[in-house]
Backbone as CSV, one residue per row, in Angstrom:
resi,resn,N_x,N_y,N_z,CA_x,CA_y,CA_z,C_x,C_y,C_z
1,MET,0.855,-1.187,0.000,0.000,0.000,0.000,0.888,1.233,0.000
2,PRO,0.780,2.155,-0.959,1.651,3.338,-1.034,1.434,4.269,0.131
3,THR,2.495,4.817,0.614,2.399,5.759,1.743,2.177,7.160,1.210
4,GLU,1.461,7.923,2.014,1.158,9.309,1.612,2.389,10.176,1.818
5,PRO,2.565,11.158,0.978,3.709,12.062,1.174,3.558,12.869,2.443
6,ALA,4.665,13.217,3.065,4.617,13.994,4.314,4.038,15.356,4.038
7,PRO,3.308,15.889,5.015,2.739,17.227,4.836,3.820,18.265,4.590
8,ALA,3.368,19.369,3.936,4.321,20.444,3.612,4.940,21.024,4.856
9,GLU,4.082,21.101,5.990,4.600,21.706,7.209,5.769,20.899,7.759
10,SER,5.643,19.546,7.710,6.714,18.724,8.276,7.961,18.795,7.416
11,ARG,7.730,18.905,6.047,8.899,19.037,5.191,9.618,20.356,5.442
12,ALA,8.859,21.423,5.698,9.476,22.726,5.949,10.188,22.744,7.278
13,ALA,9.628,21.981,8.240,10.204,22.014,9.579,11.475,21.197,9.683
14,SER,11.644,20.249,8.756,12.828,19.405,8.858,14.073,20.251,8.588
15,PRO,15.086,20.137,9.439,16.279,20.992,9.292,17.044,20.655,8.025
16,ALA,17.533,21.690,7.407,18.334,21.501,6.200,19.707,20.981,6.598
17,PRO,20.286,20.162,5.751,21.618,19.666,6.098,22.624,20.810,6.194
18,ALA,23.441,20.727,7.228,24.407,21.804,7.462,25.439,21.828,6.348
19,ALA,25.706,23.050,5.907,26.697,23.205,4.831,28.092,23.014,5.406
20,THR,28.871,22.309,4.697,30.239,22.077,5.166,31.089,23.306,4.875
21,ALA,31.794,23.781,5.903,32.611,24.981,5.730,33.842,24.647,4.916
22,ALA,34.152,25.554,4.027,35.333,25.345,3.183,36.579,25.448,4.039
23,PRO,37.485,24.547,3.853,38.703,24.617,4.667,39.485,25.891,4.369
24,THR,40.003,26.478,5.440,40.780,27.711,5.286,42.252,27.387,5.461
25,THR,43.039,28.078,4.699,44.486,27.879,4.789,45.113,29.131,5.354
26,ALA,45.983,28.977,6.334,46.640,30.118,6.953,47.946,30.389,6.233
27,ALA,48.043,31.599,5.639,49.254,31.964,4.905,50.182,32.916,5.628
28,PRO,49.818,33.451,6.831,50.732,34.412,7.442,52.116,33.868,7.735
29,ALA,52.186,32.565,8.124,53.487,32.025,8.506,54.491,32.066,7.367
30,PRO,54.124,31.597,6.128,55.095,31.722,5.039,55.496,33.153,4.757
31,ARG,54.526,34.107,4.853,54.865,35.507,4.612,55.865,35.988,5.651
32,LYS,55.656,35.539,6.903,56.564,35.957,7.957,57.963,35.420,7.710
33,ARG,58.043,34.161,7.246,59.351,33.583,6.964,60.029,34.341,5.821
34,ARG,59.261,34.671,4.774,59.851,35.415,3.664,60.321,36.784,4.126
35,SER,59.498,37.437,4.977,59.872,38.751,5.475,61.146,38.672,6.305
36,THR,61.257,37.641,7.136,62.458,37.498,7.939,63.677,37.275,7.055
37,ALA,63.533,36.450,6.033,64.645,36.216,5.114,65.039,37.498,4.395
38,THR,64.037,38.299,4.009,64.335,39.571,3.349,65.069,40.504,4.285
39,ASP,64.623,40.572,5.535,65.287,41.432,6.518,66.743,41.022,6.709
40,LEU,66.973,39.723,6.859,68.342,39.244,7.052,69.210,39.565,5.837
41,GLY,68.619,39.424,4.646,69.366,39.764,3.439,69.734,41.233,3.390
42,GLN,68.784,42.105,3.744,69.056,43.539,3.732,70.123,43.910,4.762
43,ILE,70.057,43.293,5.940,71.053,43.561,6.985,72.440,43.156,6.506
44,ALA,72.530,41.968,5.902,73.827,41.496,5.408,74.351,42.371,4.275
45,VAL,73.457,42.788,3.377,73.884,43.623,2.249,74.459,44.942,2.739
46,PHE,73.810,45.577,3.708,74.308,46.878,4.154,75.554,46.742,5.015
47,ALA,75.690,45.637,5.730,76.966,45.395,6.411,78.089,45.285,5.388
48,ALA,77.798,44.622,4.261,78.788,44.502,3.195,79.066,45.857,2.537
49,VAL,78.018,46.684,2.392,78.210,48.019,1.807,79.136,48.856,2.682
50,ILE,78.903,48.829,3.990,79.757,49.603,4.900,81.194,49.097,4.821
51,ALA,81.357,47.773,4.764,82.705,47.220,4.645,83.352,47.629,3.328
52,ALA,82.590,47.587,2.238,83.134,47.940,0.927,83.558,49.405,0.865
53,LEU,82.847,50.263,1.578,83.211,51.677,1.582,84.520,51.934,2.328
54,GLY,85.026,50.916,3.003,86.341,51.044,3.629,87.486,50.663,2.718
55,LEU,87.169,50.118,1.538,88.222,49.669,0.622,89.108,50.800,0.103
56,PRO,88.552,52.014,-0.160,89.457,53.081,-0.626,90.537,53.445,0.368
57,GLY,90.417,52.970,1.604,91.449,53.250,2.601,91.064,54.381,3.528
58,ALA,91.995,54.767,4.383,91.764,55.802,5.379,92.752,56.944,5.156
59,LEU,92.275,58.149,5.471,93.105,59.337,5.324,93.257,59.988,6.696
60,TYR,94.497,60.164,7.134,94.773,60.795,8.422,95.246,62.223,8.168
61,LEU,94.530,63.196,8.772,94.879,64.598,8.586,95.276,65.222,9.916
62,GLY,96.263,66.111,9.871,96.631,66.883,11.043,97.157,66.047,12.193
63,GLY,97.685,64.868,11.908,98.230,64.046,12.972,97.190,63.409,13.863
64,THR,95.902,63.461,13.492,94.859,62.864,14.316,94.924,61.347,14.233
65,ALA,94.519,60.705,15.341,94.525,59.241,15.384,93.234,58.649,14.842
66,VAL,92.303,59.499,14.404,91.024,59.035,13.866,91.028,59.278,12.363
67,PRO,90.841,58.245,11.550,90.934,58.428,10.101,89.648,58.981,9.492
68,ILE,89.798,59.629,8.349,88.659,60.025,7.526,88.364,58.880,6.562
69,THR,87.148,58.373,6.589,86.779,57.241,5.736,85.412,57.496,5.112
70,PHE,85.065,56.614,4.165,83.734,56.664,3.562,82.732,55.801,4.324
71,GLN,83.174,55.091,5.340,82.288,54.132,5.982,81.152,54.786,6.757
72,THR,81.367,56.014,7.218,80.262,56.720,7.874,79.108,56.954,6.907
73,LEU,79.421,57.110,5.622,78.366,57.220,4.610,77.514,55.961,4.588
74,GLY,78.139,54.800,4.681,77.378,53.548,4.726,76.501,53.446,5.950
75,VAL,76.996,53.941,7.082,76.192,53.938,8.309,74.957,54.821,8.138
76,MET,75.142,56.009,7.584,74.005,56.906,7.359,73.002,56.289,6.390
77,LEU,73.499,55.682,5.318,72.603,55.060,4.345,71.821,53.908,4.969
78,ALA,72.466,53.140,5.833,71.766,52.028,6.487,70.580,52.519,7.300
79,GLY,70.770,53.605,8.047,69.663,54.136,8.832,68.572,54.746,7.977
80,ALA,68.978,55.479,6.925,68.004,56.195,6.098,67.242,55.278,5.154
81,ILE,67.777,54.107,4.851,67.118,53.197,3.901,66.471,52.006,4.605
82,LEU,67.129,51.480,5.629,66.592,50.293,6.312,65.786,50.621,7.557
83,GLY,66.012,51.782,8.153,65.323,52.108,9.397,66.185,51.797,10.606
84,ALA,65.635,52.062,11.792,66.416,51.970,13.024,66.840,50.537,13.335
85,ARG,65.900,49.597,13.290,66.204,48.228,13.731,67.169,47.534,12.770
86,LYS,66.822,47.492,11.493,67.675,46.795,10.537,68.987,47.546,10.305
87,GLY,68.943,48.865,10.332,70.175,49.629,10.194,71.121,49.377,11.356
88,PHE,70.562,49.365,12.577,71.378,49.079,13.768,72.002,47.691,13.661
89,LEU,71.205,46.705,13.234,71.713,45.335,13.147,72.779,45.190,12.068
90,SER,72.668,45.940,10.988,73.696,45.865,9.949,75.028,46.410,10.457
91,VAL,74.972,47.525,11.197,76.206,48.071,11.775,76.749,47.130,12.850
92,LEU,75.853,46.585,13.664,76.289,45.647,14.703,76.947,44.410,14.088
93,LEU,76.386,43.907,12.993,76.971,42.755,12.322,78.390,43.066,11.851
94,LEU,78.581,44.238,11.271,79.918,44.625,10.834,80.885,44.662,12.013
95,ILE,80.458,45.249,13.136,81.339,45.375,14.297,81.670,44.001,14.873
96,VAL,80.703,43.101,14.887,80.958,41.738,15.378,81.981,41.040,14.488
97,LEU,81.856,41.200,13.182,82.817,40.589,12.267,84.211,41.188,12.441
98,VAL,84.264,42.485,12.699,85.552,43.127,12.969,86.154,42.564,14.251
99,ALA,85.332,42.404,15.286,85.821,41.840,16.547,86.325,40.413,16.361
100,ALA,85.722,39.699,15.411,86.158,38.323,15.134,87.482,38.279,14.378
101,GLY,87.984,39.436,13.950,89.284,39.482,13.307,89.271,39.830,11.840
102,LEU,88.094,39.997,11.244,88.057,40.328,9.820,88.478,41.778,9.602
103,PRO,89.335,42.045,8.646,89.839,43.416,8.409,88.857,44.238,7.578
104,LEU,87.722,44.565,8.151,86.647,45.212,7.400,86.605,46.726,7.577
105,LEU,87.357,47.251,8.519,87.395,48.699,8.670,88.411,49.291,7.705
106,SER,88.294,50.582,7.467,89.168,51.243,6.493,90.629,51.019,6.862
107,GLY,91.443,50.849,5.836,92.852,50.576,6.074,93.136,49.130,6.448
108,GLY,92.127,48.245,6.303,92.331,46.841,6.634,92.408,46.571,8.121
109,ARG,91.776,47.413,8.929,91.828,47.221,10.381,90.779,46.211,10.832
110,GLY,91.110,45.449,11.843,90.196,44.470,12.402,90.822,43.822,13.619
111,GLY,90.011,43.056,14.346,90.526,42.402,15.537,90.204,43.180,16.801
112,ILE,90.536,42.575,17.938,90.211,43.174,19.235,90.956,44.483,19.449
113,GLY,92.127,44.635,18.831,92.890,45.855,19.018,92.150,47.107,18.599
114,VAL,91.215,46.968,17.682,90.426,48.120,17.233,89.633,48.714,18.394
115,PHE,89.243,47.885,19.350,88.357,48.333,20.420,89.096,48.951,21.602
116,VAL,90.407,49.070,21.495,91.166,49.832,22.482,91.872,51.006,21.812
117,ALA,91.613,51.214,20.527,92.213,52.324,19.791,91.444,53.615,20.071
118,PRO,92.039,54.778,19.820,91.340,56.045,20.083,90.056,56.223,19.292
119,SER,89.905,55.524,18.165,88.716,55.701,17.330,87.553,54.805,17.734
120,VAL,87.678,54.032,18.829,86.617,53.092,19.193,85.312,53.812,19.513
121,GLY,85.388,55.030,20.020,84.167,55.766,20.344,83.317,56.037,19.128
122,TYR,83.953,56.160,17.978,83.197,56.400,16.757,82.430,55.151,16.338
123,LEU,82.964,53.969,16.631,82.216,52.742,16.354,80.962,52.672,17.225
124,VAL,81.096,53.048,18.488,79.919,53.107,19.360,78.940,54.151,18.834
125,GLY,79.483,55.280,18.387,78.632,56.326,17.821,77.905,55.890,16.572
126,TRP,78.519,54.993,15.788,77.817,54.459,14.614,76.503,53.791,15.018
127,LEU,76.541,53.002,16.071,75.333,52.293,16.510,74.250,53.278,16.947
128,ALA,74.643,54.293,17.717,73.659,55.285,18.163,73.184,56.142,16.995
129,GLY,74.109,56.531,16.121,73.747,57.404,15.005,72.811,56.744,14.018
130,VAL,73.061,55.475,13.678,72.189,54.792,12.720,70.788,54.612,13.303
131,ALA,70.699,54.414,14.618,69.384,54.279,15.245,68.604,55.594,15.190
132,VAL,69.289,56.704,15.434,68.623,58.016,15.378,68.150,58.318,13.957
133,ILE,69.003,58.072,12.972,68.618,58.347,11.580,67.438,57.474,11.180
134,GLY,67.482,56.186,11.516,66.378,55.294,11.154,65.088,55.658,11.847
135,TRP,65.173,56.029,13.129,63.974,56.429,13.885,63.330,57.653,13.237
136,ALA,64.145,58.649,12.898,63.603,59.874,12.303,63.073,59.623,10.898
137,THR,63.747,58.783,10.122,63.307,58.523,8.750,61.927,57.893,8.730
138,ALA,61.642,57.005,9.674,60.313,56.385,9.740,59.231,57.425,9.972
139,ARG,59.587,58.525,10.588,58.601,59.573,10.864,58.594,60.661,9.790
140,LEU,59.619,60.702,8.964,59.638,61.619,7.830,58.902,61.051,6.614
141,LEU,58.784,59.745,6.568,58.071,59.105,5.468,56.570,59.228,5.656
142,PRO,55.762,59.181,4.593,56.167,58.880,3.217,56.638,60.089,2.403
143,ARG,56.505,61.301,2.937,56.873,62.470,2.129,58.388,62.636,2.022
144,TYR,59.101,62.456,3.118,60.550,62.561,3.178,61.024,63.881,2.558
145,ARG,60.615,64.976,3.191,61.019,66.292,2.706,62.509,66.513,2.952
146,LEU,63.167,67.206,2.030,64.624,67.282,2.024,65.193,68.001,3.248
147,VAL,64.642,69.159,3.603,65.242,69.934,4.692,65.163,69.187,6.022
148,PRO,63.973,68.685,6.443,63.967,67.900,7.688,64.849,66.663,7.608
149,ALA,64.898,66.023,6.443,65.746,64.839,6.303,67.218,65.196,6.465
150,LEU,67.637,66.318,5.895,69.026,66.756,6.054,69.354,67.034,7.520
151,LEU,68.426,67.696,8.224,68.676,68.045,9.625,68.764,66.801,10.502
152,TRP,67.832,65.867,10.314,67.832,64.663,11.151,69.008,63.757,10.808
153,THR,69.371,63.667,9.546,70.520,62.840,9.172,71.806,63.450,9.712
154,ALA,71.912,64.768,9.699,73.081,65.418,10.287,73.121,65.202,11.800
155,LEU,71.952,65.228,12.434,71.917,64.992,13.879,72.441,63.601,14.218
156,GLY,71.943,62.589,13.508,72.378,61.237,13.799,73.758,60.921,13.257
157,GLY,74.055,61.399,12.042,75.294,61.018,11.371,76.492,61.855,11.755
158,ILE,76.268,63.029,12.340,77.394,63.876,12.746,77.372,64.112,14.258
159,VAL,76.296,64.748,14.744,76.257,65.168,16.143,76.334,63.964,17.083
160,VAL,75.474,62.974,16.867,75.440,61.830,17.776,76.753,61.046,17.723
161,ILE,77.279,60.819,16.526,78.536,60.074,16.410,79.680,60.840,17.085
162,TYR,79.732,62.151,16.911,80.781,62.943,17.552,80.639,62.931,19.072
163,LEU,79.393,62.930,19.562,79.183,62.945,21.015,79.716,61.683,21.679
164,PHE,79.773,60.599,20.930,80.401,59.382,21.453,81.892,59.353,21.112
165,GLY,82.228,59.689,19.882,83.599,59.514,19.421,84.597,60.460,20.046
166,VAL,84.244,61.744,20.130,85.225,62.730,20.601,85.558,62.557,22.079
167,PRO,84.582,62.422,22.988,84.960,62.239,24.403,85.776,60.974,24.657
168,ILE,85.438,59.868,23.977,86.213,58.639,24.183,87.614,58.803,23.616
169,PHE,87.735,59.458,22.468,89.055,59.769,21.922,89.862,60.592,22.920
170,ALA,89.229,61.613,23.516,89.927,62.473,24.475,90.352,61.688,25.711
171,ALA,89.492,60.772,26.168,89.818,59.992,27.362,90.987,59.051,27.103
172,ILE,91.028,58.425,25.939,92.089,57.448,25.644,93.428,58.143,25.395
173,THR,93.390,59.269,24.696,94.637,59.948,24.331,95.081,60.978,25.359
174,GLY,94.224,61.299,26.341,94.571,62.323,27.308,94.489,63.731,26.760
175,THR,93.743,63.902,25.685,93.578,65.220,25.070,92.475,65.996,25.791
176,PRO,92.669,67.283,26.081,91.566,68.073,26.653,90.339,68.016,25.744
177,ILE,89.160,67.921,26.369,87.944,67.691,25.601,87.693,68.834,24.607
178,GLY,87.990,70.074,24.998,87.800,71.201,24.081,88.702,71.111,22.868
179,VAL,89.939,70.709,23.111,90.889,70.552,22.003,90.445,69.420,21.081
180,ALA,89.915,68.348,21.685,89.463,67.211,20.873,88.291,67.606,19.986
181,PHE,87.342,68.373,20.536,86.205,68.811,19.711,86.666,69.773,18.626
182,ALA,87.608,70.647,18.954,88.120,71.568,17.935,88.850,70.802,16.833
183,GLY,89.571,69.771,17.210,90.278,68.985,16.215,89.351,68.190,15.310
184,SER,88.157,67.851,15.825,87.210,67.075,15.008,86.599,67.908,13.885
185,ALA,86.842,69.241,13.907,86.286,70.090,12.853,86.829,69.717,11.478
186,VAL,87.979,69.033,11.448,88.543,68.626,10.161,87.646,67.621,9.441
187,PHE,86.796,66.909,10.211,85.909,65.918,9.605,84.613,66.522,9.062
188,LEU,84.275,67.739,9.490,82.955,68.277,9.193,82.652,68.433,7.708
189,PRO,83.518,69.006,6.881,83.155,69.149,5.462,82.805,67.824,4.803
190,GLY,83.613,66.810,5.036,83.326,65.507,4.445,82.051,64.896,4.976
191,ASP,81.794,65.057,6.288,80.588,64.474,6.871,79.327,65.187,6.380
192,ILE,79.417,66.495,6.175,78.266,67.223,5.633,77.969,66.749,4.213
193,ALA,79.014,66.518,3.420,78.803,65.989,2.068,78.152,64.602,2.127
194,LYS,78.549,63.779,3.097,77.943,62.449,3.250,76.463,62.557,3.606
195,VAL,76.108,63.543,4.429,74.699,63.749,4.785,73.886,64.072,3.544
196,VAL,74.393,64.963,2.705,73.670,65.347,1.485,73.501,64.144,0.562
197,VAL,74.572,63.389,0.359,74.491,62.202,-0.502,73.484,61.201,0.071
198,THR,73.522,60.995,1.370,72.606,60.041,1.998,71.153,60.417,1.754
199,VAL,70.822,61.674,1.972,69.428,62.102,1.836,68.968,61.992,0.387
200,LEU,69.808,62.388,-0.564,69.420,62.295,-1.980,69.229,60.842,-2.408
201,VAL,70.127,59.973,-1.976,69.993,58.554,-2.322,68.759,57.951,-1.656
202,ALA,68.566,58.252,-0.376,67.421,57.689,0.347,66.106,58.162,-0.240
203,LYS,66.041,59.412,-0.653,64.797,59.913,-1.253,64.467,59.155,-2.526
204,GLY,65.475,58.920,-3.361,65.246,58.155,-4.581,64.872,56.712,-4.307
205,VAL,65.501,56.104,-3.310,65.194,54.707,-2.970,63.768,54.574,-2.453
206,HIS,63.361,55.453,-1.560,62.013,55.353,-0.997,60.937,55.692,-2.026
207,ARG,61.281,56.503,-3.011,60.324,56.769,-4.079,60.182,55.549,-4.987
208,ALA,61.288,54.865,-5.238,61.251,53.703,-6.135,60.730,52.447,-5.434
209,TRP,61.077,52.276,-4.159,60.667,51.081,-3.415,60.025,51.485,-2.096
210,PRO,58.812,51.993,-2.126,58.148,52.356,-0.872,57.867,51.109,-0.036
211,GLY,57.877,51.285,1.263,57.602,50.158,2.145,58.828,49.561,2.798
212,LEU,60.037,50.033,2.438,61.228,49.538,3.113,61.203,49.880,4.596
213,ILE,60.637,51.041,4.919,60.468,51.472,6.308,58.994,51.794,6.510
214,THR,58.405,51.267,7.555,56.999,51.566,7.858,56.886,52.969,8.433
215,PRO,56.119,53.864,7.811,55.974,55.220,8.364,55.325,55.192,9.747
216,ARG,55.805,56.034,10.615,55.277,56.111,11.979,55.065,57.569,12.357
217,PRO,54.126,57.836,13.278,53.872,59.228,13.668,54.928,59.731,14.650
218,TRP,55.097,61.035,14.675,55.960,61.634,15.685,55.332,61.459,17.061
219,PRO,56.118,61.334,18.108,55.532,61.125,19.452,54.589,62.227,19.870
220,TRP,54.915,63.486,19.527,54.035,64.575,19.941,52.718,64.562,19.165
221,ALA,52.742,64.057,17.933,51.487,63.941,17.180,50.605,62.869,17.786
222,ARG,51.198,61.770,18.262,50.429,60.702,18.887,49.853,61.168,20.215
223,ALA,50.621,61.997,20.958,50.135,62.481,22.248,49.021,63.501,22.081
224,ALA,49.058,64.279,20.974,48.037,65.300,20.764,46.728,64.709,20.268
225,LYS,46.741,63.513,19.709,45.536,62.933,19.124,44.451,62.663,20.165
226,PRO,44.745,62.022,21.320,43.668,61.820,22.302,43.047,63.118,22.789
227,GLY,43.882,64.179,22.944,43.338,65.459,23.377,42.379,66.043,22.349
228,ALA,42.711,65.894,21.066,41.842,66.411,20.020,40.537,65.647,19.988
229,GLU,40.596,64.320,20.193,39.371,63.517,20.185,38.481,63.882,21.368
230,ALA,39.102,64.165,22.539,38.319,64.513,23.707,37.622,65.860,23.523
231,SER,38.313,66.839,22.920,37.698,68.139,22.690,36.587,68.038,21.678
232,GLY,36.751,67.143,20.680,35.705,66.968,19.691,34.466,66.319,20.283
233,ALA,34.679,65.364,21.217,33.543,64.706,21.855,32.788,65.658,22.744
234,ALA,33.500,66.625,23.376,32.823,67.584,24.242,31.990,68.537,23.405
């Protein structure tokens, strides 16, 4: 005996089969690995650039124990192109290799003896200077206007490096600090030229390859934002 079809109400009430969710694939991990590999490559490349800029040798003027080299240009470029973290690590990598005995500083200098020489303060200043330049560059982007870039690069690449290099030089050699600062004036023309070259190169690089440094707000702009929002809400 044929059975009657179920009423429409019961057919409507019966739950529909649950749709199977499409499997999702997580891709952030491979991107993170690629990003890390890219960062390591950039750090190694700029450490090599700084080392290569020491190949022309060192020039000693006025009997000073601190040589004039092109390597400070590489330090400035590392901060202005890679930013504070990667720029700092590239300079640190170079210094570690020098400590291991590789003759990567201008004039073929390397080994532990470099760190008791009168110029050791400038190596410390490289680390501080590249961090300052990279920190400021992240806040100058994406516009990267020339005048502020020149001022901040000079602050990190000249003022900060001298603030470490000159006092340590004076302490090691027994030179009065005023005399040591006056003697460092011989480096200024070359260092100012390095600042100009750094800013022009960095501007072209950031225009051609945006995203090398993530733009960040200035601290005072971040502090002023909550106050502006509160006044707007009132």
